[in-house]
mmCIF file of C-alpha atoms and ligand atoms in Angstrom:
data_model
loop_
_atom_site.group_PDB
_atom_site.id
_atom_site.type_symbol
_atom_site.label_atom_id
_atom_site.label_comp_id
_atom_site.label_asym_id
_atom_site.label_seq_id
_atom_site.Cartn_x
_atom_site.Cartn_y
_atom_site.Cartn_z
ATOM 1 C CA MET A 30 -11.369 -11.303 12.142
ATOM 2 C CA ASN A 31 -8.362 -9.232 11.170
ATOM 3 C CA ILE A 32 -9.714 -5.737 10.394
ATOM 4 C CA ALA A 33 -7.707 -4.120 13.190
ATOM 5 C CA VAL A 34 -4.436 -5.934 12.465
ATOM 6 C CA ASN A 35 -1.307 -3.969 13.412
ATOM 7 C CA THR A 36 0.392 -2.701 10.243
ATOM 8 C CA LYS A 37 3.122 -0.635 11.944
ATOM 9 C CA GLY A 38 6.402 -0.850 10.099
ATOM 10 C CA SER A 39 4.804 -1.902 6.812
ATOM 11 C CA LYS A 40 6.145 -0.155 3.715
ATOM 12 C CA TYR A 41 2.744 -0.307 2.051
ATOM 13 C CA HIS A 42 0.201 0.535 4.724
ATOM 14 C CA VAL A 43 -0.482 3.920 6.219
ATOM 15 C CA ASN A 44 2.095 5.377 8.649
ATOM 16 C CA GLU A 45 1.363 7.186 11.945
ATOM 17 C CA LYS A 46 1.180 10.499 10.122
ATOM 18 C CA GLY A 47 -1.487 9.274 7.721
ATOM 19 C CA TYR A 48 0.752 8.832 4.684
ATOM 20 C CA TYR A 49 1.580 6.105 2.198
ATOM 21 C CA GLY A 50 5.035 7.134 1.004
ATOM 22 C CA ARG A 51 4.506 10.739 -0.114
ATOM 23 C CA PHE A 52 0.749 10.277 -0.625
ATOM 24 C CA GLY A 53 -2.226 10.668 1.719
ATOM 25 C CA GLY A 54 -2.579 13.083 4.632
ATOM 26 C CA ALA A 55 -5.584 15.198 5.558
ATOM 27 C CA TYR A 56 -5.713 18.482 3.623
ATOM 28 C CA ILE A 57 -8.895 19.723 5.234
ATOM 29 C CA PRO A 58 -10.385 23.129 5.910
ATOM 30 C CA GLU A 59 -10.063 24.146 9.546
ATOM 31 C CA MET A 60 -13.837 23.829 10.030
ATOM 32 C CA LEU A 61 -13.604 20.104 9.341
ATOM 33 C CA TYR A 62 -10.773 19.448 11.765
ATOM 34 C CA PRO A 63 -12.897 18.345 14.771
ATOM 35 C CA ASN A 64 -14.820 15.747 12.714
ATOM 36 C CA VAL A 65 -11.774 14.231 11.077
ATOM 37 C CA GLU A 66 -9.787 14.343 14.313
ATOM 38 C CA GLU A 67 -12.555 12.506 16.182
ATOM 39 C CA LEU A 68 -12.457 9.749 13.585
ATOM 40 C CA ARG A 69 -8.671 9.610 13.476
ATOM 41 C CA THR A 70 -8.286 9.181 17.216
ATOM 42 C CA LYS A 71 -11.092 6.620 17.581
ATOM 43 C CA TYR A 72 -11.395 4.439 14.469
ATOM 44 C CA LEU A 73 -8.785 1.803 15.321
ATOM 45 C CA GLU A 74 -9.816 1.603 18.945
ATOM 46 C CA ILE A 75 -13.450 1.006 17.970
ATOM 47 C CA MET A 76 -12.537 -1.454 15.218
ATOM 48 C CA SER A 77 -10.467 -3.459 17.731
ATOM 49 C CA GLU A 78 -13.360 -3.959 20.170
ATOM 50 C CA PRO A 79 -14.547 -7.583 20.232
ATOM 51 C CA SER A 80 -18.196 -6.454 20.403
ATOM 52 C CA PHE A 81 -17.692 -4.296 17.287
ATOM 53 C CA GLN A 82 -16.073 -7.138 15.380
ATOM 54 C CA GLN A 83 -18.813 -9.560 16.433
ATOM 55 C CA GLU A 84 -21.532 -7.234 15.197
ATOM 56 C CA PHE A 85 -19.680 -6.545 11.929
ATOM 57 C CA GLU A 86 -19.062 -10.243 11.350
ATOM 58 C CA ALA A 87 -22.655 -11.237 12.102
ATOM 59 C CA LEU A 88 -24.062 -8.678 9.658
ATOM 60 C CA LEU A 89 -21.568 -9.666 6.966
ATOM 61 C CA ARG A 90 -22.629 -13.277 7.404
ATOM 62 C CA ASP A 91 -26.409 -13.022 7.815
ATOM 63 C CA TYR A 92 -27.216 -9.824 5.923
ATOM 64 C CA VAL A 93 -24.549 -9.523 3.212
ATOM 65 C CA GLY A 94 -24.075 -13.271 2.700
ATOM 66 C CA ARG A 95 -20.349 -13.605 3.464
ATOM 67 C CA PRO A 96 -17.985 -15.279 3.052
ATOM 68 C CA SER A 97 -18.428 -14.713 -0.648
ATOM 69 C CA PRO A 98 -17.486 -17.853 -2.609
ATOM 70 C CA LEU A 99 -14.046 -18.299 -4.159
ATOM 71 C CA TYR A 100 -14.910 -20.029 -7.400
ATOM 72 C CA LEU A 101 -12.480 -21.961 -9.624
ATOM 73 C CA ALA A 102 -13.511 -20.836 -13.124
ATOM 74 C CA LYS A 103 -12.626 -23.976 -15.098
ATOM 75 C CA ARG A 104 -13.372 -22.875 -18.636
ATOM 76 C CA LEU A 105 -11.782 -19.465 -18.125
ATOM 77 C CA SER A 106 -8.754 -21.249 -16.635
ATOM 78 C CA GLU A 107 -8.474 -23.505 -19.678
ATOM 79 C CA LYS A 108 -8.591 -20.543 -21.993
ATOM 80 C CA TYR A 109 -5.794 -18.628 -20.229
ATOM 81 C CA GLY A 110 -3.665 -21.588 -19.128
ATOM 82 C CA ALA A 111 -3.705 -21.015 -15.373
ATOM 83 C CA GLN A 112 -5.854 -21.769 -12.326
ATOM 84 C CA ILE A 113 -8.165 -18.795 -12.209
ATOM 85 C CA TYR A 114 -10.362 -18.203 -9.183
ATOM 86 C CA LEU A 115 -13.082 -15.554 -9.007
ATOM 87 C CA LYS A 116 -13.774 -13.856 -5.679
ATOM 88 C CA ARG A 117 -17.535 -13.494 -5.928
ATOM 89 C CA GLU A 118 -18.273 -10.047 -4.470
ATOM 90 C CA ASP A 119 -21.026 -9.898 -7.102
ATOM 91 C CA LEU A 120 -23.058 -12.239 -4.911
ATOM 92 C CA ASN A 121 -23.181 -9.805 -1.965
ATOM 93 C CA HIS A 122 -26.455 -8.147 -0.976
ATOM 94 C CA THR A 123 -26.857 -5.037 -3.202
ATOM 95 C CA GLY A 124 -24.583 -6.604 -5.816
ATOM 96 C CA ALA A 125 -21.045 -5.421 -5.089
ATOM 97 C CA HIS A 126 -18.260 -5.061 -2.521
ATOM 98 C CA LYS A 127 -19.405 -1.577 -1.456
ATOM 99 C CA ILE A 128 -21.734 -2.924 1.229
ATOM 100 C CA ASN A 129 -18.732 -4.261 3.255
ATOM 101 C CA ASN A 130 -17.605 -0.684 3.833
ATOM 102 C CA THR A 131 -21.016 0.861 4.482
ATOM 103 C CA ILE A 132 -21.852 -1.801 7.102
ATOM 104 C CA GLY A 133 -18.545 -1.112 8.837
ATOM 105 C CA GLN A 134 -18.944 2.652 8.774
ATOM 106 C CA ILE A 135 -22.525 2.684 9.998
ATOM 107 C CA LEU A 136 -21.572 0.556 13.004
ATOM 108 C CA LEU A 137 -18.748 3.000 13.678
ATOM 109 C CA ALA A 138 -21.088 5.988 13.307
ATOM 110 C CA LYS A 139 -23.460 4.461 15.858
ATOM 111 C CA ARG A 140 -20.615 3.991 18.335
ATOM 112 C CA LEU A 141 -19.703 7.658 17.840
ATOM 113 C CA GLY A 142 -23.294 8.605 18.678
ATOM 114 C CA LYS A 143 -24.114 10.002 15.211
ATOM 115 C CA LYS A 144 -27.756 10.333 14.175
ATOM 116 C CA ARG A 145 -27.481 11.497 10.591
ATOM 117 C CA ILE A 146 -25.572 9.955 7.667
ATOM 118 C CA ILE A 147 -24.409 11.722 4.510
ATOM 119 C CA ALA A 148 -22.752 10.250 1.431
ATOM 120 C CA GLU A 149 -21.703 11.177 -2.094
ATOM 121 C CA THR A 150 -22.425 8.999 -5.085
ATOM 122 C CA GLY A 151 -21.594 8.962 -8.799
ATOM 123 C CA ALA A 152 -23.309 6.060 -10.506
ATOM 124 C CA GLY A 153 -25.405 5.522 -7.412
ATOM 125 C CA GLN A 154 -23.887 2.223 -6.250
ATOM 126 C CA HIS A 155 -22.392 3.685 -3.079
ATOM 127 C CA GLY A 156 -25.560 5.728 -2.529
ATOM 128 C CA VAL A 157 -27.630 2.554 -2.635
ATOM 129 C CA ALA A 158 -25.246 0.713 -0.290
ATOM 130 C CA THR A 159 -25.424 3.651 2.142
ATOM 131 C CA ALA A 160 -29.214 4.000 1.927
ATOM 132 C CA THR A 161 -29.445 0.254 2.586
ATOM 133 C CA VAL A 162 -27.487 0.322 5.847
ATOM 134 C CA CYS A 163 -29.285 3.479 7.012
ATOM 135 C CA ALA A 164 -32.622 1.717 6.555
ATOM 136 C CA LEU A 165 -31.189 -1.264 8.411
ATOM 137 C CA MET A 166 -30.163 0.918 11.361
ATOM 138 C CA GLY A 167 -33.013 3.424 11.239
ATOM 139 C CA LEU A 168 -30.739 6.444 10.657
ATOM 140 C CA GLU A 169 -31.479 9.513 8.552
ATOM 141 C CA CYS A 170 -29.716 9.335 5.168
ATOM 142 C CA ILE A 171 -28.842 12.141 2.765
ATOM 143 C CA VAL A 172 -27.091 11.319 -0.509
ATOM 144 C CA TYR A 173 -25.494 14.018 -2.671
ATOM 145 C CA MET A 174 -25.469 13.280 -6.373
ATOM 146 C CA GLY A 175 -24.616 15.430 -9.405
ATOM 147 C CA SER A 176 -27.724 16.443 -11.340
ATOM 148 C CA VAL A 177 -26.269 14.987 -14.540
ATOM 149 C CA ASP A 178 -25.809 11.657 -12.746
ATOM 150 C CA ILE A 179 -29.342 11.813 -11.326
ATOM 151 C CA GLN A 180 -30.618 11.896 -14.894
ATOM 152 C CA ARG A 181 -28.260 9.153 -16.122
ATOM 153 C CA GLN A 182 -28.812 6.759 -13.199
ATOM 154 C CA ALA A 183 -32.554 6.901 -12.631
ATOM 155 C CA PRO A 184 -32.967 3.285 -11.360
ATOM 156 C CA ASN A 185 -30.430 3.814 -8.559
ATOM 157 C CA VAL A 186 -32.055 7.124 -7.610
ATOM 158 C CA ALA A 187 -35.351 5.257 -7.329
ATOM 159 C CA ARG A 188 -33.717 2.551 -5.191
ATOM 160 C CA MET A 189 -32.271 5.119 -2.781
ATOM 161 C CA LYS A 190 -35.636 6.846 -2.425
ATOM 162 C CA MET A 191 -37.408 3.543 -1.868
ATOM 163 C CA LEU A 192 -34.925 2.788 0.890
ATOM 164 C CA GLY A 193 -35.871 6.069 2.558
ATOM 165 C CA ALA A 194 -32.898 8.255 1.607
ATOM 166 C CA GLU A 195 -33.141 11.865 0.540
ATOM 167 C CA VAL A 196 -31.239 12.484 -2.710
ATOM 168 C CA ILE A 197 -29.949 16.047 -3.087
ATOM 169 C CA ALA A 198 -28.791 17.279 -6.490
ATOM 170 C CA ALA A 199 -25.354 18.902 -6.814
ATOM 171 C CA THR A 200 -25.822 21.592 -9.424
ATOM 172 C CA SER A 201 -22.353 23.171 -9.518
ATOM 173 C CA GLY A 202 -19.449 22.484 -11.899
ATOM 174 C CA SER A 203 -19.811 19.438 -14.137
ATOM 175 C CA GLN A 204 -22.679 18.238 -11.891
ATOM 176 C CA THR A 205 -21.079 14.839 -11.401
ATOM 177 C CA LEU A 206 -19.214 12.914 -8.679
ATOM 178 C CA LYS A 207 -16.602 15.484 -7.679
ATOM 179 C CA ASP A 208 -19.302 18.154 -7.294
ATOM 180 C CA ALA A 209 -21.429 15.801 -5.203
ATOM 181 C CA THR A 210 -18.370 15.201 -2.997
ATOM 182 C CA ASN A 211 -17.885 18.947 -2.567
ATOM 183 C CA GLU A 212 -21.521 19.292 -1.461
ATOM 184 C CA ALA A 213 -21.171 16.432 1.021
ATOM 185 C CA ILE A 214 -18.068 18.040 2.531
ATOM 186 C CA ARG A 215 -19.942 21.356 2.829
ATOM 187 C CA ASP A 216 -22.806 19.598 4.626
ATOM 188 C CA TRP A 217 -20.355 17.952 7.035
ATOM 189 C CA ILE A 218 -18.775 21.301 7.892
ATOM 190 C CA ASN A 219 -22.235 22.655 8.737
ATOM 191 C CA ASN A 220 -23.260 19.611 10.812
ATOM 192 C CA PRO A 221 -20.135 18.582 12.708
ATOM 193 C CA VAL A 222 -21.736 17.134 15.821
ATOM 194 C CA ASP A 223 -24.506 14.737 14.797
ATOM 195 C CA THR A 224 -23.406 13.711 11.279
ATOM 196 C CA HIS A 225 -21.094 11.009 9.930
ATOM 197 C CA TYR A 226 -19.892 11.142 6.334
ATOM 198 C CA ILE A 227 -19.663 7.651 4.774
ATOM 199 C CA ILE A 228 -17.053 7.948 2.010
ATOM 200 C CA GLY A 229 -17.389 5.218 -0.615
ATOM 201 C CA SER A 230 -13.792 4.355 -1.483
ATOM 202 C CA VAL A 231 -10.203 4.475 -0.180
ATOM 203 C CA VAL A 232 -10.062 8.217 -0.830
ATOM 204 C CA GLY A 233 -10.528 11.387 1.217
ATOM 205 C CA PRO A 234 -8.571 12.603 4.259
ATOM 206 C CA HIS A 235 -6.755 10.234 6.609
ATOM 207 C CA PRO A 236 -8.087 8.034 8.262
ATOM 208 C CA TYR A 237 -10.646 7.247 5.531
ATOM 209 C CA PRO A 238 -8.327 5.427 3.102
ATOM 210 C CA ASP A 239 -7.031 3.132 5.846
ATOM 211 C CA MET A 240 -10.437 2.712 7.515
ATOM 212 C CA VAL A 241 -12.190 1.779 4.255
ATOM 213 C CA ALA A 242 -9.320 -0.552 3.260
ATOM 214 C CA ARG A 243 -9.663 -2.329 6.603
ATOM 215 C CA PHE A 244 -13.423 -2.834 6.212
ATOM 216 C CA GLN A 245 -12.802 -4.198 2.710
ATOM 217 C CA SER A 246 -9.888 -6.338 3.912
ATOM 218 C CA VAL A 247 -12.367 -9.115 4.723
ATOM 219 C CA ILE A 248 -11.993 -9.910 1.006
ATOM 220 C CA SER A 249 -8.306 -10.876 1.215
ATOM 221 C CA GLU A 250 -8.710 -12.462 4.634
ATOM 222 C CA GLU A 251 -11.304 -14.799 3.140
ATOM 223 C CA ILE A 252 -9.233 -15.415 -0.013
ATOM 224 C CA ARG A 253 -6.294 -16.647 2.084
ATOM 225 C CA ALA A 254 -8.446 -19.046 4.089
ATOM 226 C CA GLN A 255 -10.338 -20.272 1.019
ATOM 227 C CA LEU A 256 -7.160 -20.842 -1.028
ATOM 228 C CA LYS A 257 -5.607 -22.723 1.867
ATOM 229 C CA GLU A 258 -8.606 -25.008 1.987
ATOM 230 C CA LYS A 259 -8.816 -25.519 -1.782
ATOM 231 C CA THR A 260 -5.138 -25.707 -2.769
ATOM 232 C CA GLY A 261 -3.195 -26.144 0.462
ATOM 233 C CA ASN A 262 -1.401 -22.827 -0.131
ATOM 234 C CA GLU A 263 -2.890 -19.523 0.951
ATOM 235 C CA LEU A 264 -0.644 -17.471 -1.352
ATOM 236 C CA PRO A 265 -1.591 -17.133 -5.024
ATOM 237 C CA ALA A 266 0.785 -16.013 -7.798
ATOM 238 C CA TYR A 267 -1.441 -13.065 -8.712
ATOM 239 C CA VAL A 268 -4.352 -11.087 -7.287
ATOM 240 C CA ILE A 269 -6.093 -8.808 -9.777
ATOM 241 C CA ALA A 270 -8.668 -6.070 -9.194
ATOM 242 C CA CYS A 271 -10.060 -3.054 -11.013
ATOM 243 C CA VAL A 272 -9.371 0.414 -9.592
ATOM 244 C CA GLY A 273 -11.674 3.413 -9.550
ATOM 245 C CA GLY A 274 -10.962 5.020 -6.174
ATOM 246 C CA GLY A 275 -9.450 1.677 -5.245
ATOM 247 C CA SER A 276 -11.537 0.091 -2.478
ATOM 248 C CA ASN A 277 -12.151 -3.369 -3.927
ATOM 249 C CA ALA A 278 -8.481 -3.527 -4.930
ATOM 250 C CA ALA A 279 -7.366 -2.365 -1.465
ATOM 251 C CA GLY A 280 -9.502 -5.103 0.110
ATOM 252 C CA THR A 281 -8.171 -7.718 -2.296
ATOM 253 C CA PHE A 282 -4.526 -6.678 -1.728
ATOM 254 C CA PHE A 283 -4.657 -5.875 1.999
ATOM 255 C CA HIS A 284 -3.435 -9.143 3.512
ATOM 256 C CA PHE A 285 -1.007 -9.801 0.645
ATOM 257 C CA THR A 286 0.998 -6.556 0.600
ATOM 258 C CA GLU A 287 3.820 -7.986 2.726
ATOM 259 C CA GLU A 288 3.996 -11.223 0.714
ATOM 260 C CA GLU A 289 6.342 -10.043 -1.994
ATOM 261 C CA GLY A 290 5.884 -13.296 -3.951
ATOM 262 C CA VAL A 291 2.240 -12.389 -4.607
ATOM 263 C CA LYS A 292 1.919 -10.024 -7.567
ATOM 264 C CA LEU A 293 -0.648 -7.274 -7.009
ATOM 265 C CA VAL A 294 -2.248 -6.267 -10.298
ATOM 266 C CA ALA A 295 -4.390 -3.112 -10.431
ATOM 267 C CA VAL A 296 -6.394 -2.374 -13.570
ATOM 268 C CA GLU A 297 -7.537 1.158 -14.355
ATOM 269 C CA ALA A 298 -9.974 2.304 -17.010
ATOM 270 C CA ALA A 299 -8.290 3.447 -20.217
ATOM 271 C CA GLY A 300 -11.609 4.617 -21.692
ATOM 272 C CA GLN A 301 -11.124 5.070 -25.418
ATOM 273 C CA GLY A 302 -7.330 4.736 -24.996
ATOM 274 C CA VAL A 303 -4.833 6.056 -22.434
ATOM 275 C CA HIS A 304 -3.777 8.992 -24.594
ATOM 276 C CA SER A 305 -7.102 9.554 -26.360
ATOM 277 C CA GLY A 306 -8.163 12.369 -24.056
ATOM 278 C CA TYR A 307 -11.058 10.126 -22.960
ATOM 279 C CA SER A 308 -9.500 8.035 -20.211
ATOM 280 C CA ALA A 309 -9.453 7.431 -16.457
ATOM 281 C CA ALA A 310 -6.001 5.793 -16.247
ATOM 282 C CA THR A 311 -5.003 7.926 -13.288
ATOM 283 C CA SER A 312 -1.659 6.414 -12.318
ATOM 284 C CA GLN A 313 -0.410 6.666 -15.924
ATOM 285 C CA LEU A 314 -1.714 10.148 -16.586
ATOM 286 C CA GLY A 315 -1.817 11.669 -13.107
ATOM 287 C CA LYS A 316 0.523 14.062 -11.359
ATOM 288 C CA ILE A 317 0.753 14.652 -7.638
ATOM 289 C CA GLY A 318 -1.925 16.979 -6.341
ATOM 290 C CA VAL A 319 -4.659 17.264 -3.740
ATOM 291 C CA ILE A 320 -8.193 16.032 -4.360
ATOM 292 C CA HIS A 321 -10.868 15.624 -1.716
ATOM 293 C CA ALA A 322 -8.426 16.365 1.081
ATOM 294 C CA SER A 323 -5.838 13.763 0.096
ATOM 295 C CA LYS A 324 -2.488 14.139 -1.670
ATOM 296 C CA THR A 325 -2.391 11.634 -4.489
ATOM 297 C CA LEU A 326 -1.981 11.106 -8.226
ATOM 298 C CA LEU A 327 -4.632 12.952 -10.122
ATOM 299 C CA MET A 328 -5.488 13.907 -13.680
ATOM 300 C CA GLN A 329 -5.009 17.658 -13.960
ATOM 301 C CA THR A 330 -4.151 20.432 -16.377
ATOM 302 C CA GLU A 331 -0.873 22.399 -16.304
ATOM 303 C CA ASP A 332 -2.431 24.872 -13.881
ATOM 304 C CA GLY A 333 -3.862 22.224 -11.596
ATOM 305 C CA GLN A 334 -7.500 22.073 -12.739
ATOM 306 C CA ILE A 335 -9.051 18.614 -12.639
ATOM 307 C CA VAL A 336 -9.396 16.887 -16.011
ATOM 308 C CA GLU A 337 -12.755 15.166 -16.500
ATOM 309 C CA PRO A 338 -12.236 11.394 -16.600
ATOM 310 C CA HIS A 339 -13.938 9.100 -19.113
ATOM 311 C CA SER A 340 -14.839 5.434 -18.833
ATOM 312 C CA ILE A 341 -17.680 3.275 -20.074
ATOM 313 C CA SER A 342 -18.112 2.119 -16.472
ATOM 314 C CA ALA A 343 -19.428 4.760 -14.103
ATOM 315 C CA GLY A 344 -17.662 3.209 -11.100
ATOM 316 C CA LEU A 345 -14.183 3.778 -12.567
ATOM 317 C CA ASP A 346 -14.857 7.313 -13.707
ATOM 318 C CA TYR A 347 -12.804 9.135 -11.036
ATOM 319 C CA PRO A 348 -9.975 11.623 -11.745
ATOM 320 C CA GLY A 349 -7.892 10.532 -8.742
ATOM 321 C CA VAL A 350 -6.888 7.278 -7.093
ATOM 322 C CA GLY A 351 -6.553 6.381 -3.406
ATOM 323 C CA PRO A 352 -3.168 7.280 -1.852
ATOM 324 C CA MET A 353 -2.416 3.621 -1.073
ATOM 325 C CA HIS A 354 -2.554 2.843 -4.783
ATOM 326 C CA ALA A 355 -0.533 5.906 -5.763
ATOM 327 C CA HIS A 356 2.163 4.524 -3.453
ATOM 328 C CA LEU A 357 1.850 0.916 -4.684
ATOM 329 C CA TYR A 358 2.317 2.327 -8.183
ATOM 330 C CA GLU A 359 5.254 4.571 -7.377
ATOM 331 C CA SER A 360 7.056 1.995 -5.219
ATOM 332 C CA GLY A 361 6.652 -0.662 -7.913
ATOM 333 C CA ARG A 362 4.939 -3.074 -5.481
ATOM 334 C CA GLY A 363 1.797 -3.001 -7.631
ATOM 335 C CA LEU A 364 1.630 -3.690 -11.365
ATOM 336 C CA PHE A 365 -0.683 -1.057 -12.866
ATOM 337 C CA LEU A 366 -2.362 -1.911 -16.163
ATOM 338 C CA ASN A 367 -5.317 -0.385 -17.919
ATOM 339 C CA ALA A 368 -8.146 -1.707 -20.062
ATOM 340 C CA THR A 369 -10.093 0.142 -22.734
ATOM 341 C CA ASP A 370 -13.885 0.272 -22.943
ATOM 342 C CA ASP A 371 -13.882 -2.193 -25.839
ATOM 343 C CA GLU A 372 -11.507 -4.683 -24.222
ATOM 344 C CA SER A 373 -13.631 -4.650 -21.081
ATOM 345 C CA LEU A 374 -16.870 -5.219 -22.996
ATOM 346 C CA GLN A 375 -15.259 -8.207 -24.750
ATOM 347 C CA ALA A 376 -14.040 -9.599 -21.415
ATOM 348 C CA ALA A 377 -17.558 -9.265 -19.991
ATOM 349 C CA TYR A 378 -19.148 -11.085 -22.956
ATOM 350 C CA GLU A 379 -16.479 -13.772 -22.631
ATOM 351 C CA LEU A 380 -17.223 -14.388 -18.947
ATOM 352 C CA CYS A 381 -20.938 -14.688 -19.751
ATOM 353 C CA ARG A 382 -20.296 -17.343 -22.374
ATOM 354 C CA LEU A 383 -17.563 -19.282 -20.584
ATOM 355 C CA GLU A 384 -18.865 -19.240 -17.023
ATOM 356 C CA GLY A 385 -22.492 -18.118 -17.046
ATOM 357 C CA ILE A 386 -21.685 -15.025 -15.001
ATOM 358 C CA ILE A 387 -22.604 -11.467 -16.065
ATOM 359 C CA PRO A 388 -20.000 -9.237 -14.387
ATOM 360 C CA ALA A 389 -20.168 -5.525 -13.619
ATOM 361 C CA LEU A 390 -18.387 -3.508 -16.291
ATOM 362 C CA GLU A 391 -15.905 -2.356 -13.649
ATOM 363 C CA SER A 392 -14.939 -5.944 -12.806
ATOM 364 C CA ALA A 393 -14.649 -6.751 -16.520
ATOM 365 C CA HIS A 394 -11.660 -4.380 -16.656
ATOM 366 C CA ALA A 395 -9.762 -6.739 -14.334
ATOM 367 C CA LEU A 396 -10.735 -9.773 -16.427
ATOM 368 C CA ALA A 397 -9.604 -8.006 -19.596
ATOM 369 C CA LYS A 398 -5.940 -8.146 -18.530
ATOM 370 C CA LEU A 399 -5.704 -11.934 -18.079
ATOM 371 C CA LYS A 400 -4.514 -12.070 -21.671
ATOM 372 C CA GLU A 401 -1.542 -9.813 -20.919
ATOM 373 C CA LEU A 402 -0.076 -11.726 -17.984
ATOM 374 C CA GLU A 403 2.443 -14.418 -18.805
ATOM 375 C CA LEU A 404 0.597 -17.170 -16.996
ATOM 376 C CA LYS A 405 1.872 -20.702 -16.367
ATOM 377 C CA PRO A 406 -0.464 -23.687 -15.825
ATOM 378 C CA SER A 407 0.632 -23.940 -12.195
ATOM 379 C CA ASP A 408 -0.123 -20.253 -11.456
ATOM 380 C CA VAL A 409 -3.004 -19.595 -9.080
ATOM 381 C CA VAL A 410 -4.694 -16.329 -10.040
ATOM 382 C CA VAL A 411 -7.451 -14.625 -8.054
ATOM 383 C CA VAL A 412 -9.600 -12.020 -9.808
ATOM 384 C CA CYS A 413 -11.881 -9.866 -7.672
ATOM 385 C CA LEU A 414 -15.295 -9.900 -9.310
ATOM 386 C CA SER A 415 -16.281 -6.679 -7.585
ATOM 387 C CA GLY A 416 -19.914 -6.606 -8.710
ATOM 388 C CA ARG A 417 -22.684 -8.017 -10.864
ATOM 389 C CA GLY A 418 -23.712 -6.739 -14.260
ATOM 390 C CA ASP A 419 -27.453 -6.107 -13.845
ATOM 391 C CA LYS A 420 -26.864 -2.362 -13.646
ATOM 392 C CA ASP A 421 -24.896 -2.453 -16.931
ATOM 393 C CA LEU A 422 -27.399 -4.388 -19.040
ATOM 394 C CA GLU A 423 -28.352 -1.348 -21.092
ATOM 395 C CA THR A 424 -24.718 -0.745 -22.048
ATOM 396 C CA TYR A 425 -24.161 -4.432 -22.783
ATOM 397 C CA ILE A 426 -27.227 -4.656 -25.005
ATOM 398 C CA LYS A 427 -26.386 -1.466 -26.883
ATOM 399 C CA ASN A 428 -22.873 -2.659 -27.657
ATOM 400 C CA LEU A 429 -23.868 -6.224 -28.579
ATOM 401 C CA GLN A 430 -25.900 -4.831 -31.445
ATOM 402 C CA LYS A 431 -23.093 -2.654 -32.771
HETATM 403 C C1 LIG B 7 -17.840 1.380 -7.295
HETATM 404 C C2 LIG B 7 -17.391 0.146 -7.943
HETATM 405 C C3 LIG B 7 -16.039 -0.060 -8.306
HETATM 406 C C4 LIG B 7 -14.980 0.987 -8.147
HETATM 407 O O1 LIG B 7 -14.722 1.402 -6.846
HETATM 408 P P1 LIG B 7 -13.416 0.982 -6.068
HETATM 409 O O2 LIG B 7 -13.422 1.848 -4.872
HETATM 410 O O3 LIG B 7 -12.237 1.242 -6.965
HETATM 411 O O4 LIG B 7 -13.534 -0.457 -5.750
HETATM 412 C C5 LIG B 7 -15.675 -1.280 -8.852
HETATM 413 N N1 LIG B 7 -16.591 -2.258 -9.070
HETATM 414 C C6 LIG B 7 -17.895 -2.106 -8.754
HETATM 415 C C7 LIG B 7 -18.836 -3.214 -9.026
HETATM 416 C C8 LIG B 7 -18.345 -0.903 -8.184
HETATM 417 O O5 LIG B 7 -19.645 -0.750 -7.888
#
């Protein structure tokens, strides 16, 4: 297991100061310093321990169901004229890649002696993944969620409660994800000793982006081994993933960043169109700024107020992007594309009909860009199917009838 691999000297991974190029860092209030400092000094040491890795690996295998299959999608491949493999994160317990990170962080929290877990959630997917691992470990779980989102995402609220979590409504601002995150940070400041904050993506202050990327890096570690077995070559021509905060993409890219022959394709949500005013294409539209304690690209007004993002998929509806991705974009190492709501819906319907797989709307954004790559028949392409589509059925049904 390679989660603690040494990345010193890499141009694309975090440096000793917590930065990716000019992005990253830890822009935290003084009151939060002890918590973040404790994590920063201990995360790599803990993640390197053989006993930690054994426990992480065993839970990923027996509880999550890893390794997730790498599936050669024959009919999709025929259609796009390449060898297209799907990394089946949709088959994980709880239906997406998010559980890889929450398992890792709860094991870390236990080693730090924490008794209480807090998390933020937007659509509720990360809240469910956090409530799941808290039930598994018998730890108290508090999930902050905007009151607008609580109304919109009732089934996930019910799941969290059934799993024993307390869901607290964030009633300030737009009452959505960023407000829930603010509430979680406030809670952490007030409970610095016994509480661990499980952040759900490669965002937030250093070391979170690197820590979350490492827990998700099992995705690319498995891809390399699986490709080697299936094709004899562990390096594909392309890896493609959708980007909200960027955790499934970071996991998919992690062990390929230094292989310059492998193209890293990140797909953001264009909503109704990049320049429509209803978009979440952060790297295209964003300017450098600080959000949730990290310096990154973010959608903002002239005077630095956050612009509300829009996407048909709740998981991509974030006004910032992780600092690793901001750097992959700016350095040119990553190819950043974006897919509209309509394109993504079409890509989802297509996968259903061609392969018998109903993808999450987020993952459908990655699939939607296959048509824009100049693929050759010999090209091996890996698409991260970050999650399953059960949660999106209502949206799919509504739009089918249009
Ligand atoms: C949350 C979510 C995403 C977006 O989050 P990232 O951190 O960008 O990976 C993508 N796909 C699914 C299925 C999700 O639940």
